Amino acid sequence: RLEAELRAARHDNEVLARTDSLTGLWNRRHFEDTVETEIERARRYGTPLSLLTLDADHFKRINDSHGHHVGDDVLREVAQLLGQQIRRSDLLCRWGGEEFMVLVPETDGDRAAAMAEKIRQRVAAHQFAGAGRVTVSIGVGQAAPGETADTWLRRVDAALYEAKQRGRNRVVLASEPATSAPAA
């Protein structure tokens, strides 16, 4: 009995270590531990794997204008809205601050971008208590064959940055990774 209780306590501690305390979502640690497995699974079965990286626009203004408690409420509401727009097979994580990641198995970049657009519209239409309207910018990208997780995340992050640079409240699909020229 004691051994079972210890196993249960260890499991509970592991879940706590992988969960974001504010939103209840998986955290960055869990994402980093999971992404390699998902990339390998997609390669093994020849299925697409996409990623959405999402950032609340002008979030600092919300905290500065309305206080951190309202900012926290906005993050919790964004997390709920995201959870309502994704499938059970998708992995939703709070990456940090006002940034979220959604790992989307068996989904190509175009379908993931369509999903991201629905999320963007849903968040933009929502009335946030204490903060009014909030928008999000989203970078989207499909993992390329042989691409490392780090390279893929950087590519999708660049798409998010481009969405912000182009005026925010938009979805940008990451460009394909550069391929090296064949050896002569």
mmCIF file with all atom_site columns, C-alpha atoms in Angstrom:
data_model
loop_
_atom_site.group_PDB
_atom_site.id
_atom_site.type_symbol
_atom_site.label_atom_id
_atom_site.label_alt_id
_atom_site.label_comp_id
_atom_site.label_asym_id
_atom_site.label_entity_id
_atom_site.label_seq_id
_atom_site.pdbx_PDB_ins_code
_atom_site.Cartn_x
_atom_site.Cartn_y
_atom_site.Cartn_z
_atom_site.occupancy
_atom_site.B_iso_or_equiv
_atom_site.pdbx_formal_charge
_atom_site.auth_seq_id
_atom_site.auth_comp_id
_atom_site.auth_asym_id
_atom_site.auth_atom_id
_atom_site.pdbx_PDB_model_num
ATOM 1   C CA . ARG A 1 1   ? 0.000   0.000  0.000   1.00 0.00 ? 1   ARG A CA 1
ATOM 2   C CA . LEU A 1 2   ? 2.795   2.430  0.861   1.00 0.00 ? 2   LEU A CA 1
ATOM 3   C CA . GLU A 1 3   ? 4.495   1.739  -2.461  1.00 0.00 ? 3   GLU A CA 1
ATOM 4   C CA . ALA A 1 4   ? 1.270   2.536  -4.347  1.00 0.00 ? 4   ALA A CA 1
ATOM 5   C CA . GLU A 1 5   ? 0.884   5.784  -2.397  1.00 0.00 ? 5   GLU A CA 1
ATOM 6   C CA . LEU A 1 6   ? 4.467   6.760  -3.233  1.00 0.00 ? 6   LEU A CA 1
ATOM 7   C CA . ARG A 1 7   ? 3.892   6.026  -6.928  1.00 0.00 ? 7   ARG A CA 1
ATOM 8   C CA . ALA A 1 8   ? 0.705   8.136  -6.868  1.00 0.00 ? 8   ALA A CA 1
ATOM 9   C CA . ALA A 1 9   ? 2.488   10.997 -5.098  1.00 0.00 ? 9   ALA A CA 1
ATOM 10  C CA . ARG A 1 10  ? 5.367   10.848 -7.605  1.00 0.00 ? 10  ARG A CA 1
ATOM 11  C CA . HIS A 1 11  ? 2.869   10.941 -10.482 1.00 0.00 ? 11  HIS A CA 1
ATOM 12  C CA . ASP A 1 12  ? 1.049   13.915 -8.922  1.00 0.00 ? 12  ASP A CA 1
ATOM 13  C CA . ASN A 1 13  ? 4.343   15.778 -8.518  1.00 0.00 ? 13  ASN A CA 1
ATOM 14  C CA . GLU A 1 14  ? 5.271   15.078 -12.143 1.00 0.00 ? 14  GLU A CA 1
ATOM 15  C CA . VAL A 1 15  ? 1.917   16.427 -13.352 1.00 0.00 ? 15  VAL A CA 1
ATOM 16  C CA . LEU A 1 16  ? 2.365   19.546 -11.199 1.00 0.00 ? 16  LEU A CA 1
ATOM 17  C CA . ALA A 1 17  ? 5.853   20.084 -12.633 1.00 0.00 ? 17  ALA A CA 1
ATOM 18  C CA . ARG A 1 18  ? 4.438   19.970 -16.165 1.00 0.00 ? 18  ARG A CA 1
ATOM 19  C CA . THR A 1 19  ? 1.353   22.135 -15.573 1.00 0.00 ? 19  THR A CA 1
ATOM 20  C CA . ASP A 1 20  ? 1.094   25.908 -15.754 1.00 0.00 ? 20  ASP A CA 1
ATOM 21  C CA . SER A 1 21  ? -0.347  27.063 -12.436 1.00 0.00 ? 21  SER A CA 1
ATOM 22  C CA . LEU A 1 22  ? -2.177  30.095 -13.861 1.00 0.00 ? 22  LEU A CA 1
ATOM 23  C CA . THR A 1 23  ? -4.018  28.505 -16.789 1.00 0.00 ? 23  THR A CA 1
ATOM 24  C CA . GLY A 1 24  ? -4.008  24.823 -15.902 1.00 0.00 ? 24  GLY A CA 1
ATOM 25  C CA . LEU A 1 25  ? -2.519  24.052 -19.326 1.00 0.00 ? 25  LEU A CA 1
ATOM 26  C CA . TRP A 1 26  ? 0.574   21.991 -19.962 1.00 0.00 ? 26  TRP A CA 1
ATOM 27  C CA . ASN A 1 27  ? 3.711   24.112 -19.605 1.00 0.00 ? 27  ASN A CA 1
ATOM 28  C CA . ARG A 1 28  ? 6.843   24.674 -21.687 1.00 0.00 ? 28  ARG A CA 1
ATOM 29  C CA . ARG A 1 29  ? 8.666   21.764 -20.036 1.00 0.00 ? 29  ARG A CA 1
ATOM 30  C CA . HIS A 1 30  ? 5.913   19.358 -21.071 1.00 0.00 ? 30  HIS A CA 1
ATOM 31  C CA . PHE A 1 31  ? 5.903   20.735 -24.609 1.00 0.00 ? 31  PHE A CA 1
ATOM 32  C CA . GLU A 1 32  ? 9.679   20.371 -24.933 1.00 0.00 ? 32  GLU A CA 1
ATOM 33  C CA . ASP A 1 33  ? 9.501   16.806 -23.641 1.00 0.00 ? 33  ASP A CA 1
ATOM 34  C CA . THR A 1 34  ? 6.662   15.933 -26.042 1.00 0.00 ? 34  THR A CA 1
ATOM 35  C CA . VAL A 1 35  ? 7.623   17.647 -29.301 1.00 0.00 ? 35  VAL A CA 1
ATOM 36  C CA . GLU A 1 36  ? 10.481  15.261 -30.169 1.00 0.00 ? 36  GLU A CA 1
ATOM 37  C CA . THR A 1 37  ? 8.211   12.242 -29.662 1.00 0.00 ? 37  THR A CA 1
ATOM 38  C CA . GLU A 1 38  ? 5.547   13.783 -31.913 1.00 0.00 ? 38  GLU A CA 1
ATOM 39  C CA . ILE A 1 39  ? 8.097   14.616 -34.618 1.00 0.00 ? 39  ILE A CA 1
ATOM 40  C CA . GLU A 1 40  ? 9.359   11.029 -34.537 1.00 0.00 ? 40  GLU A CA 1
ATOM 41  C CA . ARG A 1 41  ? 5.803   9.658  -34.669 1.00 0.00 ? 41  ARG A CA 1
ATOM 42  C CA . ALA A 1 42  ? 4.975   11.857 -37.687 1.00 0.00 ? 42  ALA A CA 1
ATOM 43  C CA . ARG A 1 43  ? 8.138   10.669 -39.465 1.00 0.00 ? 43  ARG A CA 1
ATOM 44  C CA . ARG A 1 44  ? 7.470   7.012  -38.665 1.00 0.00 ? 44  ARG A CA 1
ATOM 45  C CA . TYR A 1 45  ? 3.908   7.080  -39.954 1.00 0.00 ? 45  TYR A CA 1
ATOM 46  C CA . GLY A 1 46  ? 4.431   9.609  -42.741 1.00 0.00 ? 46  GLY A CA 1
ATOM 47  C CA . THR A 1 47  ? 1.842   12.011 -41.367 1.00 0.00 ? 47  THR A CA 1
ATOM 48  C CA . PRO A 1 48  ? 2.043   15.803 -41.243 1.00 0.00 ? 48  PRO A CA 1
ATOM 49  C CA . LEU A 1 49  ? 2.644   17.632 -37.976 1.00 0.00 ? 49  LEU A CA 1
ATOM 50  C CA . SER A 1 50  ? 1.995   21.328 -37.539 1.00 0.00 ? 50  SER A CA 1
ATOM 51  C CA . LEU A 1 51  ? 2.550   23.934 -34.869 1.00 0.00 ? 51  LEU A CA 1
ATOM 52  C CA . LEU A 1 52  ? 0.732   27.123 -33.946 1.00 0.00 ? 52  LEU A CA 1
ATOM 53  C CA . THR A 1 53  ? 2.521   29.671 -31.817 1.00 0.00 ? 53  THR A CA 1
ATOM 54  C CA . LEU A 1 54  ? 0.191   32.336 -30.551 1.00 0.00 ? 54  LEU A CA 1
ATOM 55  C CA . ASP A 1 55  ? 0.802   35.586 -28.723 1.00 0.00 ? 55  ASP A CA 1
ATOM 56  C CA . ALA A 1 56  ? -1.713  38.008 -27.173 1.00 0.00 ? 56  ALA A CA 1
ATOM 57  C CA . ASP A 1 57  ? -1.283  41.382 -28.863 1.00 0.00 ? 57  ASP A CA 1
ATOM 58  C CA . HIS A 1 58  ? -0.305  44.418 -26.765 1.00 0.00 ? 58  HIS A CA 1
ATOM 59  C CA . PHE A 1 59  ? -0.513  42.364 -23.580 1.00 0.00 ? 59  PHE A CA 1
ATOM 60  C CA . LYS A 1 60  ? 1.736   44.767 -21.657 1.00 0.00 ? 60  LYS A CA 1
ATOM 61  C CA . ARG A 1 61  ? -0.890  47.475 -22.198 1.00 0.00 ? 61  ARG A CA 1
ATOM 62  C CA . ILE A 1 62  ? -3.519  45.268 -20.562 1.00 0.00 ? 62  ILE A CA 1
ATOM 63  C CA . ASN A 1 63  ? -1.338  44.774 -17.482 1.00 0.00 ? 63  ASN A CA 1
ATOM 64  C CA . ASP A 1 64  ? -0.344  48.461 -17.379 1.00 0.00 ? 64  ASP A CA 1
ATOM 65  C CA . SER A 1 65  ? -3.892  49.794 -17.912 1.00 0.00 ? 65  SER A CA 1
ATOM 66  C CA . HIS A 1 66  ? -5.975  47.300 -15.969 1.00 0.00 ? 66  HIS A CA 1
ATOM 67  C CA . GLY A 1 67  ? -3.553  45.592 -13.590 1.00 0.00 ? 67  GLY A CA 1
ATOM 68  C CA . HIS A 1 68  ? -1.950  42.186 -13.475 1.00 0.00 ? 68  HIS A CA 1
ATOM 69  C CA . HIS A 1 69  ? -5.052  40.526 -12.026 1.00 0.00 ? 69  HIS A CA 1
ATOM 70  C CA . VAL A 1 70  ? -6.980  41.460 -15.204 1.00 0.00 ? 70  VAL A CA 1
ATOM 71  C CA . GLY A 1 71  ? -4.019  40.306 -17.295 1.00 0.00 ? 71  GLY A CA 1
ATOM 72  C CA . ASP A 1 72  ? -4.114  36.969 -15.497 1.00 0.00 ? 72  ASP A CA 1
ATOM 73  C CA . ASP A 1 73  ? -7.856  36.710 -16.165 1.00 0.00 ? 73  ASP A CA 1
ATOM 74  C CA . VAL A 1 74  ? -7.252  37.416 -19.865 1.00 0.00 ? 74  VAL A CA 1
ATOM 75  C CA . LEU A 1 75  ? -4.644  34.645 -20.034 1.00 0.00 ? 75  LEU A CA 1
ATOM 76  C CA . ARG A 1 76  ? -7.031  32.193 -18.381 1.00 0.00 ? 76  ARG A CA 1
ATOM 77  C CA . GLU A 1 77  ? -9.814  33.170 -20.803 1.00 0.00 ? 77  GLU A CA 1
ATOM 78  C CA . VAL A 1 78  ? -7.511  32.879 -23.822 1.00 0.00 ? 78  VAL A CA 1
ATOM 79  C CA . ALA A 1 79  ? -6.524  29.411 -22.592 1.00 0.00 ? 79  ALA A CA 1
ATOM 80  C CA . GLN A 1 80  ? -10.210 28.441 -22.346 1.00 0.00 ? 80  GLN A CA 1
ATOM 81  C CA . LEU A 1 81  ? -10.979 29.781 -25.829 1.00 0.00 ? 81  LEU A CA 1
ATOM 82  C CA . LEU A 1 82  ? -8.037  27.869 -27.268 1.00 0.00 ? 82  LEU A CA 1
ATOM 83  C CA . GLY A 1 83  ? -9.130  24.695 -25.520 1.00 0.00 ? 83  GLY A CA 1
ATOM 84  C CA . GLN A 1 84  ? -12.574 25.038 -27.101 1.00 0.00 ? 84  GLN A CA 1
ATOM 85  C CA . GLN A 1 85  ? -11.128 25.363 -30.621 1.00 0.00 ? 85  GLN A CA 1
ATOM 86  C CA . ILE A 1 86  ? -8.729  22.418 -30.704 1.00 0.00 ? 86  ILE A CA 1
ATOM 87  C CA . ARG A 1 87  ? -9.109  18.644 -30.910 1.00 0.00 ? 87  ARG A CA 1
ATOM 88  C CA . ARG A 1 88  ? -8.390  16.164 -28.135 1.00 0.00 ? 88  ARG A CA 1
ATOM 89  C CA . SER A 1 89  ? -5.370  14.940 -30.079 1.00 0.00 ? 89  SER A CA 1
ATOM 90  C CA . ASP A 1 90  ? -3.804  18.427 -30.139 1.00 0.00 ? 90  ASP A CA 1
ATOM 91  C CA . LEU A 1 91  ? -1.371  19.532 -27.440 1.00 0.00 ? 91  LEU A CA 1
ATOM 92  C CA . LEU A 1 92  ? -2.037  22.985 -25.971 1.00 0.00 ? 92  LEU A CA 1
ATOM 93  C CA . CYS A 1 93  ? 0.646   24.542 -23.781 1.00 0.00 ? 93  CYS A CA 1
ATOM 94  C CA . ARG A 1 94  ? 1.413   27.879 -22.232 1.00 0.00 ? 94  ARG A CA 1
ATOM 95  C CA . TRP A 1 95  ? 4.888   28.630 -23.517 1.00 0.00 ? 95  TRP A CA 1
ATOM 96  C CA . GLY A 1 96  ? 5.414   31.553 -21.168 1.00 0.00 ? 96  GLY A CA 1
ATOM 97  C CA . GLY A 1 97  ? 4.125   35.061 -20.581 1.00 0.00 ? 97  GLY A CA 1
ATOM 98  C CA . GLU A 1 98  ? 1.308   35.640 -23.051 1.00 0.00 ? 98  GLU A CA 1
ATOM 99  C CA . GLU A 1 99  ? 2.503   33.027 -25.545 1.00 0.00 ? 99  GLU A CA 1
ATOM 100 C CA . PHE A 1 100 ? 0.870   29.667 -26.218 1.00 0.00 ? 100 PHE A CA 1
ATOM 101 C CA . MET A 1 101 ? 1.776   26.676 -28.399 1.00 0.00 ? 101 MET A CA 1
ATOM 102 C CA . VAL A 1 102 ? -0.549  24.207 -30.077 1.00 0.00 ? 102 VAL A CA 1
ATOM 103 C CA . LEU A 1 103 ? 0.998   21.046 -31.503 1.00 0.00 ? 103 LEU A CA 1
ATOM 104 C CA . VAL A 1 104 ? -1.354  19.716 -34.188 1.00 0.00 ? 104 VAL A CA 1
ATOM 105 C CA . PRO A 1 105 ? -0.709  16.094 -35.241 1.00 0.00 ? 105 PRO A CA 1
ATOM 106 C CA . GLU A 1 106 ? -1.878  14.698 -38.571 1.00 0.00 ? 106 GLU A CA 1
ATOM 107 C CA . THR A 1 107 ? -2.513  18.198 -39.902 1.00 0.00 ? 107 THR A CA 1
ATOM 108 C CA . ASP A 1 108 ? -0.698  19.943 -42.736 1.00 0.00 ? 108 ASP A CA 1
ATOM 109 C CA . GLY A 1 109 ? 0.276   23.602 -42.695 1.00 0.00 ? 109 GLY A CA 1
ATOM 110 C CA . ASP A 1 110 ? -2.716  24.833 -44.705 1.00 0.00 ? 110 ASP A CA 1
ATOM 111 C CA . ARG A 1 111 ? -5.238  23.064 -42.468 1.00 0.00 ? 111 ARG A CA 1
ATOM 112 C CA . ALA A 1 112 ? -3.379  24.298 -39.385 1.00 0.00 ? 112 ALA A CA 1
ATOM 113 C CA . ALA A 1 113 ? -3.493  27.857 -40.757 1.00 0.00 ? 113 ALA A CA 1
ATOM 114 C CA . ALA A 1 114 ? -7.263  27.520 -41.247 1.00 0.00 ? 114 ALA A CA 1
ATOM 115 C CA . MET A 1 115 ? -7.546  26.310 -37.650 1.00 0.00 ? 115 MET A CA 1
ATOM 116 C CA . ALA A 1 116 ? -5.424  29.265 -36.511 1.00 0.00 ? 116 ALA A CA 1
ATOM 117 C CA . GLU A 1 117 ? -7.671  31.690 -38.387 1.00 0.00 ? 117 GLU A CA 1
ATOM 118 C CA . LYS A 1 118 ? -10.736 30.310 -36.583 1.00 0.00 ? 118 LYS A CA 1
ATOM 119 C CA . ILE A 1 119 ? -8.920  30.741 -33.272 1.00 0.00 ? 119 ILE A CA 1
ATOM 120 C CA . ARG A 1 120 ? -7.904  34.297 -34.191 1.00 0.00 ? 120 ARG A CA 1
ATOM 121 C CA . GLN A 1 121 ? -11.483 35.199 -35.088 1.00 0.00 ? 121 GLN A CA 1
ATOM 122 C CA . ARG A 1 122 ? -12.880 33.574 -31.936 1.00 0.00 ? 122 ARG A CA 1
ATOM 123 C CA . VAL A 1 123 ? -10.502 35.478 -29.656 1.00 0.00 ? 123 VAL A CA 1
ATOM 124 C CA . ALA A 1 124 ? -11.071 38.795 -31.492 1.00 0.00 ? 124 ALA A CA 1
ATOM 125 C CA . ALA A 1 125 ? -14.854 38.396 -31.134 1.00 0.00 ? 125 ALA A CA 1
ATOM 126 C CA . HIS A 1 126 ? -14.686 37.622 -27.407 1.00 0.00 ? 126 HIS A CA 1
ATOM 127 C CA . GLN A 1 127 ? -15.426 40.308 -24.835 1.00 0.00 ? 127 GLN A CA 1
ATOM 128 C CA . PHE A 1 128 ? -12.856 39.908 -22.057 1.00 0.00 ? 128 PHE A CA 1
ATOM 129 C CA . ALA A 1 129 ? -14.072 40.908 -18.602 1.00 0.00 ? 129 ALA A CA 1
ATOM 130 C CA . GLY A 1 130 ? -12.179 43.979 -17.452 1.00 0.00 ? 130 GLY A CA 1
ATOM 131 C CA . ALA A 1 131 ? -10.128 44.273 -20.647 1.00 0.00 ? 131 ALA A CA 1
ATOM 132 C CA . GLY A 1 132 ? -12.599 44.495 -23.545 1.00 0.00 ? 132 GLY A CA 1
ATOM 133 C CA . ARG A 1 133 ? -11.346 43.209 -26.874 1.00 0.00 ? 133 ARG A CA 1
ATOM 134 C CA . VAL A 1 134 ? -8.064  41.331 -27.151 1.00 0.00 ? 134 VAL A CA 1
ATOM 135 C CA . THR A 1 135 ? -6.475  40.039 -30.330 1.00 0.00 ? 135 THR A CA 1
ATOM 136 C CA . VAL A 1 136 ? -3.822  37.444 -31.029 1.00 0.00 ? 136 VAL A CA 1
ATOM 137 C CA . SER A 1 137 ? -1.134  36.993 -33.628 1.00 0.00 ? 137 SER A CA 1
ATOM 138 C CA . ILE A 1 138 ? -0.379  33.452 -34.736 1.00 0.00 ? 138 ILE A CA 1
ATOM 139 C CA . GLY A 1 139 ? 2.550   31.857 -36.528 1.00 0.00 ? 139 GLY A CA 1
ATOM 140 C CA . VAL A 1 140 ? 1.905   28.471 -38.136 1.00 0.00 ? 140 VAL A CA 1
ATOM 141 C CA . GLY A 1 141 ? 4.212   25.908 -39.683 1.00 0.00 ? 141 GLY A CA 1
ATOM 142 C CA . GLN A 1 142 ? 4.371   22.288 -40.715 1.00 0.00 ? 142 GLN A CA 1
ATOM 143 C CA . ALA A 1 143 ? 7.433   20.283 -39.717 1.00 0.00 ? 143 ALA A CA 1
ATOM 144 C CA . ALA A 1 144 ? 9.606   19.565 -42.736 1.00 0.00 ? 144 ALA A CA 1
ATOM 145 C CA . PRO A 1 145 ? 11.225  16.166 -43.333 1.00 0.00 ? 145 PRO A CA 1
ATOM 146 C CA . GLY A 1 146 ? 14.518  15.969 -41.438 1.00 0.00 ? 146 GLY A CA 1
ATOM 147 C CA . GLU A 1 147 ? 13.979  19.307 -39.699 1.00 0.00 ? 147 GLU A CA 1
ATOM 148 C CA . THR A 1 148 ? 14.968  19.504 -36.036 1.00 0.00 ? 148 THR A CA 1
ATOM 149 C CA . ALA A 1 149 ? 12.501  20.661 -33.408 1.00 0.00 ? 149 ALA A CA 1
ATOM 150 C CA . ASP A 1 150 ? 14.646  23.733 -32.733 1.00 0.00 ? 150 ASP A CA 1
ATOM 151 C CA . THR A 1 151 ? 14.757  24.770 -36.398 1.00 0.00 ? 151 THR A CA 1
ATOM 152 C CA . TRP A 1 152 ? 11.023  24.185 -36.768 1.00 0.00 ? 152 TRP A CA 1
ATOM 153 C CA . LEU A 1 153 ? 10.183  26.251 -33.678 1.00 0.00 ? 153 LEU A CA 1
ATOM 154 C CA . ARG A 1 154 ? 12.421  29.068 -34.895 1.00 0.00 ? 154 ARG A CA 1
ATOM 155 C CA . ARG A 1 155 ? 10.688  29.049 -38.290 1.00 0.00 ? 155 ARG A CA 1
ATOM 156 C CA . VAL A 1 156 ? 7.239   29.198 -36.718 1.00 0.00 ? 156 VAL A CA 1
ATOM 157 C CA . ASP A 1 157 ? 8.393   31.890 -34.283 1.00 0.00 ? 157 ASP A CA 1
ATOM 158 C CA . ALA A 1 158 ? 9.614   33.940 -37.265 1.00 0.00 ? 158 ALA A CA 1
ATOM 159 C CA . ALA A 1 159 ? 6.109   33.642 -38.748 1.00 0.00 ? 159 ALA A CA 1
ATOM 160 C CA . LEU A 1 160 ? 4.654   34.910 -35.454 1.00 0.00 ? 160 LEU A CA 1
ATOM 161 C CA . TYR A 1 161 ? 7.086   37.826 -35.528 1.00 0.00 ? 161 TYR A CA 1
ATOM 162 C CA . GLU A 1 162 ? 6.033   38.569 -39.115 1.00 0.00 ? 162 GLU A CA 1
ATOM 163 C CA . ALA A 1 163 ? 2.354   38.573 -38.046 1.00 0.00 ? 163 ALA A CA 1
ATOM 164 C CA . LYS A 1 164 ? 3.213   41.150 -35.382 1.00 0.00 ? 164 LYS A CA 1
ATOM 165 C CA . GLN A 1 165 ? 5.251   43.233 -37.830 1.00 0.00 ? 165 GLN A CA 1
ATOM 166 C CA . ARG A 1 166 ? 2.394   43.203 -40.361 1.00 0.00 ? 166 ARG A CA 1
ATOM 167 C CA . GLY A 1 167 ? 0.009   44.809 -37.884 1.00 0.00 ? 167 GLY A CA 1
ATOM 168 C CA . ARG A 1 168 ? -0.965  42.034 -35.434 1.00 0.00 ? 168 ARG A CA 1
ATOM 169 C CA . ASN A 1 169 ? -4.308  40.223 -35.215 1.00 0.00 ? 169 ASN A CA 1
ATOM 170 C CA . ARG A 1 170 ? -3.356  37.926 -38.081 1.00 0.00 ? 170 ARG A CA 1
ATOM 171 C CA . VAL A 1 171 ? -2.120  34.470 -39.000 1.00 0.00 ? 171 VAL A CA 1
ATOM 172 C CA . VAL A 1 172 ? 1.100   33.934 -40.948 1.00 0.00 ? 172 VAL A CA 1
ATOM 173 C CA . LEU A 1 173 ? 2.081   30.569 -42.388 1.00 0.00 ? 173 LEU A CA 1
ATOM 174 C CA . ALA A 1 174 ? 5.830   30.000 -42.072 1.00 0.00 ? 174 ALA A CA 1
ATOM 175 C CA . SER A 1 175 ? 7.826   29.693 -45.253 1.00 0.00 ? 175 SER A CA 1
ATOM 176 C CA . GLU A 1 176 ? 9.332   26.335 -46.095 1.00 0.00 ? 176 GLU A CA 1
ATOM 177 C CA . PRO A 1 177 ? 12.827  25.760 -44.735 1.00 0.00 ? 177 PRO A CA 1
ATOM 178 C CA . ALA A 1 178 ? 15.679  26.513 -47.080 1.00 0.00 ? 178 ALA A CA 1
ATOM 179 C CA . THR A 1 179 ? 17.088  23.380 -48.639 1.00 0.00 ? 179 THR A CA 1
ATOM 180 C CA . SER A 1 180 ? 20.754  23.044 -49.320 1.00 0.00 ? 180 SER A CA 1
ATOM 181 C CA . ALA A 1 181 ? 21.875  22.642 -52.886 1.00 0.00 ? 181 ALA A CA 1
ATOM 182 C CA . PRO A 1 182 ? 22.868  19.106 -53.895 1.00 0.00 ? 182 PRO A CA 1
ATOM 183 C CA . ALA A 1 183 ? 26.587  18.361 -53.804 1.00 0.00 ? 183 ALA A CA 1
ATOM 184 C CA . ALA A 1 184 ? 28.349  18.685 -57.140 1.00 0.00 ? 184 ALA A CA 1
#
